[in-house]
């Protein structure tokens, strides 16, 4: 069973050493997921020059969703929740970044331009 090339270093340097150290697969997978969420947020935050944690929070929200969905919903309903999270989750997170970027950069610059000049 082959991993995507991006996951090989994470598996080699985080997941497997944690298993050898006595952690469970669930604990090791959660740490790998946490690291992945951090880097997703980092890759969005640096170019936009703002740290909002939307990507980080959205990725971590998948953990309880993955745990609860099969326990609460069965069959087609559980599948529908997974697909809705995939189809709507990323666009909503992107819209939240766009909104925040606009407020922080565009709206703030326009408000500063309208502000009266102060005398020194």
mmCIF file with all atom_site columns, C-alpha atoms in Angstrom:
data_model
loop_
_atom_site.group_PDB
_atom_site.id
_atom_site.type_symbol
_atom_site.label_atom_id
_atom_site.label_alt_id
_atom_site.label_comp_id
_atom_site.label_asym_id
_atom_site.label_entity_id
_atom_site.label_seq_id
_atom_site.pdbx_PDB_ins_code
_atom_site.Cartn_x
_atom_site.Cartn_y
_atom_site.Cartn_z
_atom_site.occupancy
_atom_site.B_iso_or_equiv
_atom_site.pdbx_formal_charge
_atom_site.auth_seq_id
_atom_site.auth_comp_id
_atom_site.auth_asym_id
_atom_site.auth_atom_id
_atom_site.pdbx_PDB_model_num
ATOM 1   C CA . UNK A 1 1   ? 0.000   0.000  0.000  1.00 0.00 ? 1   UNK A CA 1
ATOM 2   C CA . UNK A 1 2   ? 1.586   3.209  -1.238 1.00 0.00 ? 2   UNK A CA 1
ATOM 3   C CA . UNK A 1 3   ? 1.311   6.648  0.302  1.00 0.00 ? 3   UNK A CA 1
ATOM 4   C CA . UNK A 1 4   ? 1.162   9.850  -1.728 1.00 0.00 ? 4   UNK A CA 1
ATOM 5   C CA . UNK A 1 5   ? 4.676   11.302 -1.966 1.00 0.00 ? 5   UNK A CA 1
ATOM 6   C CA . UNK A 1 6   ? 3.855   14.224 0.329  1.00 0.00 ? 6   UNK A CA 1
ATOM 7   C CA . UNK A 1 7   ? 2.881   11.836 3.149  1.00 0.00 ? 7   UNK A CA 1
ATOM 8   C CA . UNK A 1 8   ? 6.034   9.708  3.018  1.00 0.00 ? 8   UNK A CA 1
ATOM 9   C CA . UNK A 1 9   ? 8.168   12.117 5.118  1.00 0.00 ? 9   UNK A CA 1
ATOM 10  C CA . UNK A 1 10  ? 5.335   12.620 7.610  1.00 0.00 ? 10  UNK A CA 1
ATOM 11  C CA . UNK A 1 11  ? 4.876   8.881  7.918  1.00 0.00 ? 11  UNK A CA 1
ATOM 12  C CA . UNK A 1 12  ? 8.608   8.282  8.217  1.00 0.00 ? 12  UNK A CA 1
ATOM 13  C CA . UNK A 1 13  ? 9.455   11.105 10.636 1.00 0.00 ? 13  UNK A CA 1
ATOM 14  C CA . UNK A 1 14  ? 6.293   11.464 12.735 1.00 0.00 ? 14  UNK A CA 1
ATOM 15  C CA . UNK A 1 15  ? 3.796   8.599  12.459 1.00 0.00 ? 15  UNK A CA 1
ATOM 16  C CA . UNK A 1 16  ? 6.136   5.595  12.622 1.00 0.00 ? 16  UNK A CA 1
ATOM 17  C CA . UNK A 1 17  ? 8.388   7.016  15.376 1.00 0.00 ? 17  UNK A CA 1
ATOM 18  C CA . UNK A 1 18  ? 5.293   7.721  17.474 1.00 0.00 ? 18  UNK A CA 1
ATOM 19  C CA . UNK A 1 19  ? 4.121   4.123  17.016 1.00 0.00 ? 19  UNK A CA 1
ATOM 20  C CA . UNK A 1 20  ? 7.557   2.857  18.033 1.00 0.00 ? 20  UNK A CA 1
ATOM 21  C CA . UNK A 1 21  ? 7.429   5.153  21.092 1.00 0.00 ? 21  UNK A CA 1
ATOM 22  C CA . UNK A 1 22  ? 4.229   3.424  22.235 1.00 0.00 ? 22  UNK A CA 1
ATOM 23  C CA . UNK A 1 23  ? 1.532   5.823  21.013 1.00 0.00 ? 23  UNK A CA 1
ATOM 24  C CA . UNK A 1 24  ? -1.608  4.362  19.445 1.00 0.00 ? 24  UNK A CA 1
ATOM 25  C CA . UNK A 1 25  ? -2.374  4.717  15.748 1.00 0.00 ? 25  UNK A CA 1
ATOM 26  C CA . UNK A 1 26  ? -5.185  7.146  16.586 1.00 0.00 ? 26  UNK A CA 1
ATOM 27  C CA . UNK A 1 27  ? -2.858  9.363  18.635 1.00 0.00 ? 27  UNK A CA 1
ATOM 28  C CA . UNK A 1 28  ? -0.152  9.301  15.956 1.00 0.00 ? 28  UNK A CA 1
ATOM 29  C CA . UNK A 1 29  ? -2.694  10.033 13.213 1.00 0.00 ? 29  UNK A CA 1
ATOM 30  C CA . UNK A 1 30  ? -4.062  12.982 15.209 1.00 0.00 ? 30  UNK A CA 1
ATOM 31  C CA . UNK A 1 31  ? -0.567  14.479 15.578 1.00 0.00 ? 31  UNK A CA 1
ATOM 32  C CA . UNK A 1 32  ? 0.039   14.038 11.831 1.00 0.00 ? 32  UNK A CA 1
ATOM 33  C CA . UNK A 1 33  ? -3.314  15.711 11.183 1.00 0.00 ? 33  UNK A CA 1
ATOM 34  C CA . UNK A 1 34  ? -2.372  18.561 13.557 1.00 0.00 ? 34  UNK A CA 1
ATOM 35  C CA . UNK A 1 35  ? 0.921   19.103 11.733 1.00 0.00 ? 35  UNK A CA 1
ATOM 36  C CA . UNK A 1 36  ? -0.880  19.057 8.393  1.00 0.00 ? 36  UNK A CA 1
ATOM 37  C CA . UNK A 1 37  ? -3.424  21.608 9.659  1.00 0.00 ? 37  UNK A CA 1
ATOM 38  C CA . UNK A 1 38  ? -0.581  23.858 10.834 1.00 0.00 ? 38  UNK A CA 1
ATOM 39  C CA . UNK A 1 39  ? 1.125   23.791 7.436  1.00 0.00 ? 39  UNK A CA 1
ATOM 40  C CA . UNK A 1 40  ? -2.147  24.369 5.577  1.00 0.00 ? 40  UNK A CA 1
ATOM 41  C CA . UNK A 1 41  ? -2.715  27.476 7.694  1.00 0.00 ? 41  UNK A CA 1
ATOM 42  C CA . UNK A 1 42  ? 0.877   28.575 7.219  1.00 0.00 ? 42  UNK A CA 1
ATOM 43  C CA . UNK A 1 43  ? 0.637   28.250 3.428  1.00 0.00 ? 43  UNK A CA 1
ATOM 44  C CA . UNK A 1 44  ? -2.480  30.442 3.392  1.00 0.00 ? 44  UNK A CA 1
ATOM 45  C CA . UNK A 1 45  ? -1.424  32.953 6.062  1.00 0.00 ? 45  UNK A CA 1
ATOM 46  C CA . UNK A 1 46  ? 1.993   33.893 4.692  1.00 0.00 ? 46  UNK A CA 1
ATOM 47  C CA . UNK A 1 47  ? 0.911   35.026 1.191  1.00 0.00 ? 47  UNK A CA 1
ATOM 48  C CA . UNK A 1 48  ? -2.128  36.868 2.580  1.00 0.00 ? 48  UNK A CA 1
ATOM 49  C CA . UNK A 1 49  ? -0.072  38.369 5.437  1.00 0.00 ? 49  UNK A CA 1
ATOM 50  C CA . UNK A 1 50  ? -2.730  37.565 8.022  1.00 0.00 ? 50  UNK A CA 1
ATOM 51  C CA . UNK A 1 51  ? -3.218  34.804 10.559 1.00 0.00 ? 51  UNK A CA 1
ATOM 52  C CA . UNK A 1 52  ? -6.889  33.913 11.002 1.00 0.00 ? 52  UNK A CA 1
ATOM 53  C CA . UNK A 1 53  ? -6.758  30.129 11.681 1.00 0.00 ? 53  UNK A CA 1
ATOM 54  C CA . UNK A 1 54  ? -9.677  29.346 9.343  1.00 0.00 ? 54  UNK A CA 1
ATOM 55  C CA . UNK A 1 55  ? -7.811  26.531 7.530  1.00 0.00 ? 55  UNK A CA 1
ATOM 56  C CA . UNK A 1 56  ? -6.437  25.173 10.806 1.00 0.00 ? 56  UNK A CA 1
ATOM 57  C CA . UNK A 1 57  ? -9.871  25.175 12.459 1.00 0.00 ? 57  UNK A CA 1
ATOM 58  C CA . UNK A 1 58  ? -11.580 23.699 9.403  1.00 0.00 ? 58  UNK A CA 1
ATOM 59  C CA . UNK A 1 59  ? -9.105  20.830 9.259  1.00 0.00 ? 59  UNK A CA 1
ATOM 60  C CA . UNK A 1 60  ? -9.380  20.119 12.984 1.00 0.00 ? 60  UNK A CA 1
ATOM 61  C CA . UNK A 1 61  ? -13.182 20.193 12.728 1.00 0.00 ? 61  UNK A CA 1
ATOM 62  C CA . UNK A 1 62  ? -12.899 17.154 10.474 1.00 0.00 ? 62  UNK A CA 1
ATOM 63  C CA . UNK A 1 63  ? -11.649 15.056 13.398 1.00 0.00 ? 63  UNK A CA 1
ATOM 64  C CA . UNK A 1 64  ? -14.891 15.106 15.435 1.00 0.00 ? 64  UNK A CA 1
ATOM 65  C CA . UNK A 1 65  ? -16.881 14.987 12.193 1.00 0.00 ? 65  UNK A CA 1
ATOM 66  C CA . UNK A 1 66  ? -15.087 11.784 11.180 1.00 0.00 ? 66  UNK A CA 1
ATOM 67  C CA . UNK A 1 67  ? -15.619 10.338 14.652 1.00 0.00 ? 67  UNK A CA 1
ATOM 68  C CA . UNK A 1 68  ? -19.295 11.256 15.019 1.00 0.00 ? 68  UNK A CA 1
ATOM 69  C CA . UNK A 1 69  ? -20.640 10.727 11.498 1.00 0.00 ? 69  UNK A CA 1
ATOM 70  C CA . UNK A 1 70  ? -20.536 6.908  11.436 1.00 0.00 ? 70  UNK A CA 1
ATOM 71  C CA . UNK A 1 71  ? -21.865 6.751  15.006 1.00 0.00 ? 71  UNK A CA 1
ATOM 72  C CA . UNK A 1 72  ? -24.811 9.091  14.416 1.00 0.00 ? 72  UNK A CA 1
ATOM 73  C CA . UNK A 1 73  ? -25.692 8.693  10.737 1.00 0.00 ? 73  UNK A CA 1
ATOM 74  C CA . UNK A 1 74  ? -25.878 5.524  8.697  1.00 0.00 ? 74  UNK A CA 1
ATOM 75  C CA . UNK A 1 75  ? -25.602 4.769  5.003  1.00 0.00 ? 75  UNK A CA 1
ATOM 76  C CA . UNK A 1 76  ? -26.534 7.505  2.562  1.00 0.00 ? 76  UNK A CA 1
ATOM 77  C CA . UNK A 1 77  ? -26.873 10.162 5.283  1.00 0.00 ? 77  UNK A CA 1
ATOM 78  C CA . UNK A 1 78  ? -23.325 9.712  6.560  1.00 0.00 ? 78  UNK A CA 1
ATOM 79  C CA . UNK A 1 79  ? -22.043 9.768  2.993  1.00 0.00 ? 79  UNK A CA 1
ATOM 80  C CA . UNK A 1 80  ? -24.000 12.978 2.345  1.00 0.00 ? 80  UNK A CA 1
ATOM 81  C CA . UNK A 1 81  ? -22.408 14.675 5.375  1.00 0.00 ? 81  UNK A CA 1
ATOM 82  C CA . UNK A 1 82  ? -18.918 13.746 4.164  1.00 0.00 ? 82  UNK A CA 1
ATOM 83  C CA . UNK A 1 83  ? -19.602 15.057 0.649  1.00 0.00 ? 83  UNK A CA 1
ATOM 84  C CA . UNK A 1 84  ? -21.203 18.264 1.944  1.00 0.00 ? 84  UNK A CA 1
ATOM 85  C CA . UNK A 1 85  ? -18.169 18.890 4.143  1.00 0.00 ? 85  UNK A CA 1
ATOM 86  C CA . UNK A 1 86  ? -15.868 18.359 1.160  1.00 0.00 ? 86  UNK A CA 1
ATOM 87  C CA . UNK A 1 87  ? -17.930 20.405 -1.304 1.00 0.00 ? 87  UNK A CA 1
ATOM 88  C CA . UNK A 1 88  ? -18.912 23.281 0.997  1.00 0.00 ? 88  UNK A CA 1
ATOM 89  C CA . UNK A 1 89  ? -16.104 23.326 3.568  1.00 0.00 ? 89  UNK A CA 1
ATOM 90  C CA . UNK A 1 90  ? -13.246 24.579 1.403  1.00 0.00 ? 90  UNK A CA 1
ATOM 91  C CA . UNK A 1 91  ? -15.259 27.243 -0.458 1.00 0.00 ? 91  UNK A CA 1
ATOM 92  C CA . UNK A 1 92  ? -16.619 28.593 2.833  1.00 0.00 ? 92  UNK A CA 1
ATOM 93  C CA . UNK A 1 93  ? -13.091 28.754 4.291  1.00 0.00 ? 93  UNK A CA 1
ATOM 94  C CA . UNK A 1 94  ? -11.856 30.545 1.150  1.00 0.00 ? 94  UNK A CA 1
ATOM 95  C CA . UNK A 1 95  ? -14.736 33.036 1.410  1.00 0.00 ? 95  UNK A CA 1
ATOM 96  C CA . UNK A 1 96  ? -13.846 33.704 5.051  1.00 0.00 ? 96  UNK A CA 1
ATOM 97  C CA . UNK A 1 97  ? -10.243 34.446 4.052  1.00 0.00 ? 97  UNK A CA 1
ATOM 98  C CA . UNK A 1 98  ? -11.459 36.714 1.209  1.00 0.00 ? 98  UNK A CA 1
ATOM 99  C CA . UNK A 1 99  ? -13.771 38.559 3.602  1.00 0.00 ? 99  UNK A CA 1
ATOM 100 C CA . UNK A 1 100 ? -11.063 39.049 6.215  1.00 0.00 ? 100 UNK A CA 1
ATOM 101 C CA . UNK A 1 101 ? -8.489  40.088 3.597  1.00 0.00 ? 101 UNK A CA 1
ATOM 102 C CA . UNK A 1 102 ? -10.891 42.671 2.198  1.00 0.00 ? 102 UNK A CA 1
ATOM 103 C CA . UNK A 1 103 ? -11.685 44.059 5.659  1.00 0.00 ? 103 UNK A CA 1
ATOM 104 C CA . UNK A 1 104 ? -8.034  44.189 6.723  1.00 0.00 ? 104 UNK A CA 1
ATOM 105 C CA . UNK A 1 105 ? -6.523  45.561 3.516  1.00 0.00 ? 105 UNK A CA 1
ATOM 106 C CA . UNK A 1 106 ? -9.068  47.131 1.179  1.00 0.00 ? 106 UNK A CA 1
ATOM 107 C CA . UNK A 1 107 ? -11.621 48.488 3.630  1.00 0.00 ? 107 UNK A CA 1
ATOM 108 C CA . UNK A 1 108 ? -8.963  49.648 6.102  1.00 0.00 ? 108 UNK A CA 1
ATOM 109 C CA . UNK A 1 109 ? -7.042  51.470 3.337  1.00 0.00 ? 109 UNK A CA 1
ATOM 110 C CA . UNK A 1 110 ? -10.216 53.173 2.114  1.00 0.00 ? 110 UNK A CA 1
ATOM 111 C CA . UNK A 1 111 ? -11.100 54.239 5.667  1.00 0.00 ? 111 UNK A CA 1
ATOM 112 C CA . UNK A 1 112 ? -7.589  55.606 6.216  1.00 0.00 ? 112 UNK A CA 1
ATOM 113 C CA . UNK A 1 113 ? -7.821  57.601 2.978  1.00 0.00 ? 113 UNK A CA 1
ATOM 114 C CA . UNK A 1 114 ? -11.120 59.162 4.119  1.00 0.00 ? 114 UNK A CA 1
ATOM 115 C CA . UNK A 1 115 ? -9.795  60.077 7.582  1.00 0.00 ? 115 UNK A CA 1
ATOM 116 C CA . UNK A 1 116 ? -8.946  63.744 8.061  1.00 0.00 ? 116 UNK A CA 1
ATOM 117 C CA . UNK A 1 117 ? -5.275  64.616 8.188  1.00 0.00 ? 117 UNK A CA 1
ATOM 118 C CA . UNK A 1 118 ? -3.954  65.423 11.638 1.00 0.00 ? 118 UNK A CA 1
ATOM 119 C CA . UNK A 1 119 ? -1.741  68.414 12.307 1.00 0.00 ? 119 UNK A CA 1
ATOM 120 C CA . UNK A 1 120 ? 1.554   68.023 14.064 1.00 0.00 ? 120 UNK A CA 1
#
